[in-house]
Coordinates of C-alpha atoms in Angstrom, one line a residue:
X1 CA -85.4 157.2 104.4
X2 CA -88.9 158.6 105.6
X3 CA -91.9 156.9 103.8
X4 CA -95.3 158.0 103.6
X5 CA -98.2 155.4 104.3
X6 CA -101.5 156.2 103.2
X7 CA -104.3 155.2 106.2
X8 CA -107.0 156.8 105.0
X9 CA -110.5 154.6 104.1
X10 CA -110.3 151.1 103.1
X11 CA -106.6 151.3 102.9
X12 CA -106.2 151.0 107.0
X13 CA -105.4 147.4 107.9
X14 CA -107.0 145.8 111.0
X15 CA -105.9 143.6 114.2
X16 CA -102.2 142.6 114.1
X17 CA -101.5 144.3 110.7
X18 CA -102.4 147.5 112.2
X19 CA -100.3 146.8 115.4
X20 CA -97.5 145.8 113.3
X21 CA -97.8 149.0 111.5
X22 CA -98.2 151.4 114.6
X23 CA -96.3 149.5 117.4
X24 CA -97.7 150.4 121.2
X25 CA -94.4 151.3 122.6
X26 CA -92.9 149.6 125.7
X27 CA -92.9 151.1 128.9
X28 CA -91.4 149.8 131.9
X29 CA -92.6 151.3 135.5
X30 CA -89.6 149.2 137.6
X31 CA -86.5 151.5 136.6
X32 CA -88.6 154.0 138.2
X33 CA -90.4 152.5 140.9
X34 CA -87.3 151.7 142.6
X35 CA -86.5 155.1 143.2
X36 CA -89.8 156.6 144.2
X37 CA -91.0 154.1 146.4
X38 CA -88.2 154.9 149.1
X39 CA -89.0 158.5 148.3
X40 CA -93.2 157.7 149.3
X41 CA -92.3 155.9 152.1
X42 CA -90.3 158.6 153.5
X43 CA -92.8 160.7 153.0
X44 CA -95.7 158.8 154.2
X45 CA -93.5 157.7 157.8
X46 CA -91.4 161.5 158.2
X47 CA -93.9 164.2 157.0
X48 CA -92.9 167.6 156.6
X49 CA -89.1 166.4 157.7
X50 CA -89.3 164.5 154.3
X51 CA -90.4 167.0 152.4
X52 CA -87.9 169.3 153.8
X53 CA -85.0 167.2 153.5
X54 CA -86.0 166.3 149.7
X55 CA -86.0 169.7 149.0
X56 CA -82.8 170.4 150.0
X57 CA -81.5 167.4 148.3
X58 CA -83.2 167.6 144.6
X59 CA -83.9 171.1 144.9
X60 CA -80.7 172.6 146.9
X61 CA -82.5 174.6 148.9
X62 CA -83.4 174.3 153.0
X63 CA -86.4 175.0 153.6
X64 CA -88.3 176.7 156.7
X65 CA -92.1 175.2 155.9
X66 CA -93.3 173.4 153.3
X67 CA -96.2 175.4 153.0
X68 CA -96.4 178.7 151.1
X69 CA -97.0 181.9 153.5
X70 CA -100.2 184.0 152.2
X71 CA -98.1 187.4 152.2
X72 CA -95.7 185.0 149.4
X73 CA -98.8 185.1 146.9
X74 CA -99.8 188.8 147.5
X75 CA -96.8 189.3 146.7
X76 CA -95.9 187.7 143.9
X77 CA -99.6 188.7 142.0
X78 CA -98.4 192.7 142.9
X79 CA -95.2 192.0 141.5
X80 CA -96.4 189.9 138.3
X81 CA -95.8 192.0 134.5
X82 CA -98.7 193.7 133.8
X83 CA -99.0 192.0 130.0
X84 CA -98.1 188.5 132.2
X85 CA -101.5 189.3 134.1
X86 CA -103.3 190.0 131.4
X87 CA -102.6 186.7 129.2
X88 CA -103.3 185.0 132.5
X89 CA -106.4 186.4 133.1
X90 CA -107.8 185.7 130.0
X91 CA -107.4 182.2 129.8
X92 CA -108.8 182.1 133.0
X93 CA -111.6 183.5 131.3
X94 CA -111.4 181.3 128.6
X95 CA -110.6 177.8 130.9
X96 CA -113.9 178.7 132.7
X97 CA -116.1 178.8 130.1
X98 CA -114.9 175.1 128.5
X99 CA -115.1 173.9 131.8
X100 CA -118.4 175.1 133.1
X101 CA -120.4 173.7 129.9
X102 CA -119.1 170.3 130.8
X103 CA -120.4 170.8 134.0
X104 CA -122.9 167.4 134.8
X105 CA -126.7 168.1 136.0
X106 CA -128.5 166.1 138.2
X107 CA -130.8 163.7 136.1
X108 CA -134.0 161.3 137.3
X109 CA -135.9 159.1 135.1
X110 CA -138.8 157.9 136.4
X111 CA -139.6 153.6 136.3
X112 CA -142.6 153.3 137.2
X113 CA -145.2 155.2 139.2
X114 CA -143.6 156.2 142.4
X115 CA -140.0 154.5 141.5
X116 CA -137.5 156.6 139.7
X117 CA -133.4 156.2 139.3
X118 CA -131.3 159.4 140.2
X119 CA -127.9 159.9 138.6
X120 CA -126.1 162.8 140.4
X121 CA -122.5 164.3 140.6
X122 CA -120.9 164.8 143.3
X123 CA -117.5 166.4 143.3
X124 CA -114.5 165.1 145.7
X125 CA -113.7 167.0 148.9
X126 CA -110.1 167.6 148.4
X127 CA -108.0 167.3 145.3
X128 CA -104.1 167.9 145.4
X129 CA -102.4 169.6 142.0
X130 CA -99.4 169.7 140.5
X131 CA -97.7 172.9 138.7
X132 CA -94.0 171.3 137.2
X133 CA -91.3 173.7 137.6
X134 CA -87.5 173.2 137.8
X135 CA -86.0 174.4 134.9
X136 CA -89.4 176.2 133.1
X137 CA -92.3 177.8 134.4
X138 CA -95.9 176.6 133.7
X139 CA -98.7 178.7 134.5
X140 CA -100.5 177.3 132.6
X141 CA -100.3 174.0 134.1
X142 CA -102.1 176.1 137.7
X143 CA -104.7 177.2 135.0
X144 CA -105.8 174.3 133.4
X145 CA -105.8 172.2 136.8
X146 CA -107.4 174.6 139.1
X147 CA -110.4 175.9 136.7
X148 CA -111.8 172.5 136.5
X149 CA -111.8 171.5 140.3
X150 CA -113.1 175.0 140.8
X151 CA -116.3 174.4 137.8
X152 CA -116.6 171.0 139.3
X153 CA -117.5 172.1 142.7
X154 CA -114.7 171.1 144.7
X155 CA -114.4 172.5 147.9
X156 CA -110.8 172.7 149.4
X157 CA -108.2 172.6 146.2
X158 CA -103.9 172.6 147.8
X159 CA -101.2 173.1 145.1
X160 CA -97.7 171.9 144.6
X161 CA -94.5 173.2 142.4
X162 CA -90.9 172.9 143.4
X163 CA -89.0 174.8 145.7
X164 CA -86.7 177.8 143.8
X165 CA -83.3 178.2 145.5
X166 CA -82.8 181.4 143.3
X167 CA -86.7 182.5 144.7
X168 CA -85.7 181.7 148.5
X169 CA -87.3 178.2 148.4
X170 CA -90.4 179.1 147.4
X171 CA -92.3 178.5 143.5
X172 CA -91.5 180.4 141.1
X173 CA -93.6 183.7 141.8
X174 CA -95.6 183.4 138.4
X175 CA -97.0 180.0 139.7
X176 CA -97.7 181.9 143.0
X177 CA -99.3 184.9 140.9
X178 CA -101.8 182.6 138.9
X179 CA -102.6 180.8 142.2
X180 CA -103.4 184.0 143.6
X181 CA -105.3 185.0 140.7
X182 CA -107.6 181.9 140.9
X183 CA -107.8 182.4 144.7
X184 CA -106.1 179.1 145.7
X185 CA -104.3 180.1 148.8
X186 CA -102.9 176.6 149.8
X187 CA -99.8 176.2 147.8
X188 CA -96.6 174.1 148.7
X189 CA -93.3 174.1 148.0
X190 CA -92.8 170.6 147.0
X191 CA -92.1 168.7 143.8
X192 CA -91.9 165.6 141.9
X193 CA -93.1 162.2 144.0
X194 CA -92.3 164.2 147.1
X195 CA -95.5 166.2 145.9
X196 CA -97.6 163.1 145.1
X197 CA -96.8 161.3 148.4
X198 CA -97.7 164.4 150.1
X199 CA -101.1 164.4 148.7
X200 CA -101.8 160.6 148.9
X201 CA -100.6 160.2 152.7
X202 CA -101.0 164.1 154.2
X203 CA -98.1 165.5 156.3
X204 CA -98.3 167.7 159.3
X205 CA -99.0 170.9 157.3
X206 CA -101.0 169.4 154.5
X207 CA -104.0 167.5 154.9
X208 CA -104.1 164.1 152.5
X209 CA -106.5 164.8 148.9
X210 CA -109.3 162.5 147.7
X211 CA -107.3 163.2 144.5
X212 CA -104.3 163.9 143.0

């Protein structure tokens, strides 16, 4: 039996009542840490071999190179459906202009004469993103990560989505369109932690990212 509780106004409890009545819920990292930690070390110690091998393993695919060949993404953004394009585009378009009003400006207040305090922003170098893939495709997810590096000024901007055995062990080609699109030419077949570790610790192929 469903029933309806009314929080609105004076009728929302506070401190434990309210805790009681919307319970936090538990979440436990160990279950999981226990199988991604080999997964990072491998990574971190083997490299590409990792990479390569993970692939084949969670994604039943061998590749070749982790890294995505440029002639892939020309490909794939010739190939992409017209009306695909389109919708991509435009929330490009759309993405952009969210992202470059939250854009920070440079700000100095002056102390006294001859003393003033400068707050400035200053993007990272290098940040590492992560399109999901597997069984669904998410564009969207190459949209709403790359537009805000790219507003914020970030300089060098890799990607990662799985390796497709049915696409020859590269992304799906409608990750690889939008990344062409937004002109991000560093993309890698990798997914999951494999991705992650890849960014945090750098492999032979793929330099490590301030951020991920």
């Amino acid at each position: 039996m469903i029933s309806r509780i009314d929080l609105r106004g004076d009728a929302l409890p506070e401190g434990p009542a309210l805790r009681d009545l919307l319970p936090r819920a538990d979440f436990d990292v160990s279950a999981a840490l226990e199988k991604v930690r080999p997964i990072c070390e491998a990574v971190h110690h083997r490299g590409d071999a990792a990479l390569i091998d993970f692939a084949e393993k969670f994604d039943g695919v061998r590749l070749d190179q982790v890294r995505v060949p440029a002639a892939a993404l020309t490909r794939a953004l010739e190939e992409l459906d017209p009306a695909v394009r389109a919708a991509l585009e435009e929330s490009i378009r759309r993405a952009r202009l969210v992202h470059r009003e939250q854009r920070r400006t440079t700000h100095t207040t002056q102390v006294v004469p001859g003393g003033s305090v400068t707050e400035k922003w200053v993007p990272v170098d290098r940040v590492g993103l992560y399109a999901p893939g597997g069984r669904s495709v998410y564009p969207s997810s190459v949209v709403m990560n790359v537009v805000p590096a790219q507003e914020a000024g970030v300089e060098s901007i890799a990607l990662a989505s799985p390796a497709q055995a049915e696409f020859g062990g590269l992304p799906h080609p409608t990750i690889l369109a939008a990344c062409a699109l937004l002109g991000v030419d560093e993309v890698y077949a990798a997914g999951g932690a494999t991705a992650v570790a890849m960014f945090a610790y750098g492999t032979e192929s793929c330099p490590p990212a301030n951020m991920v």
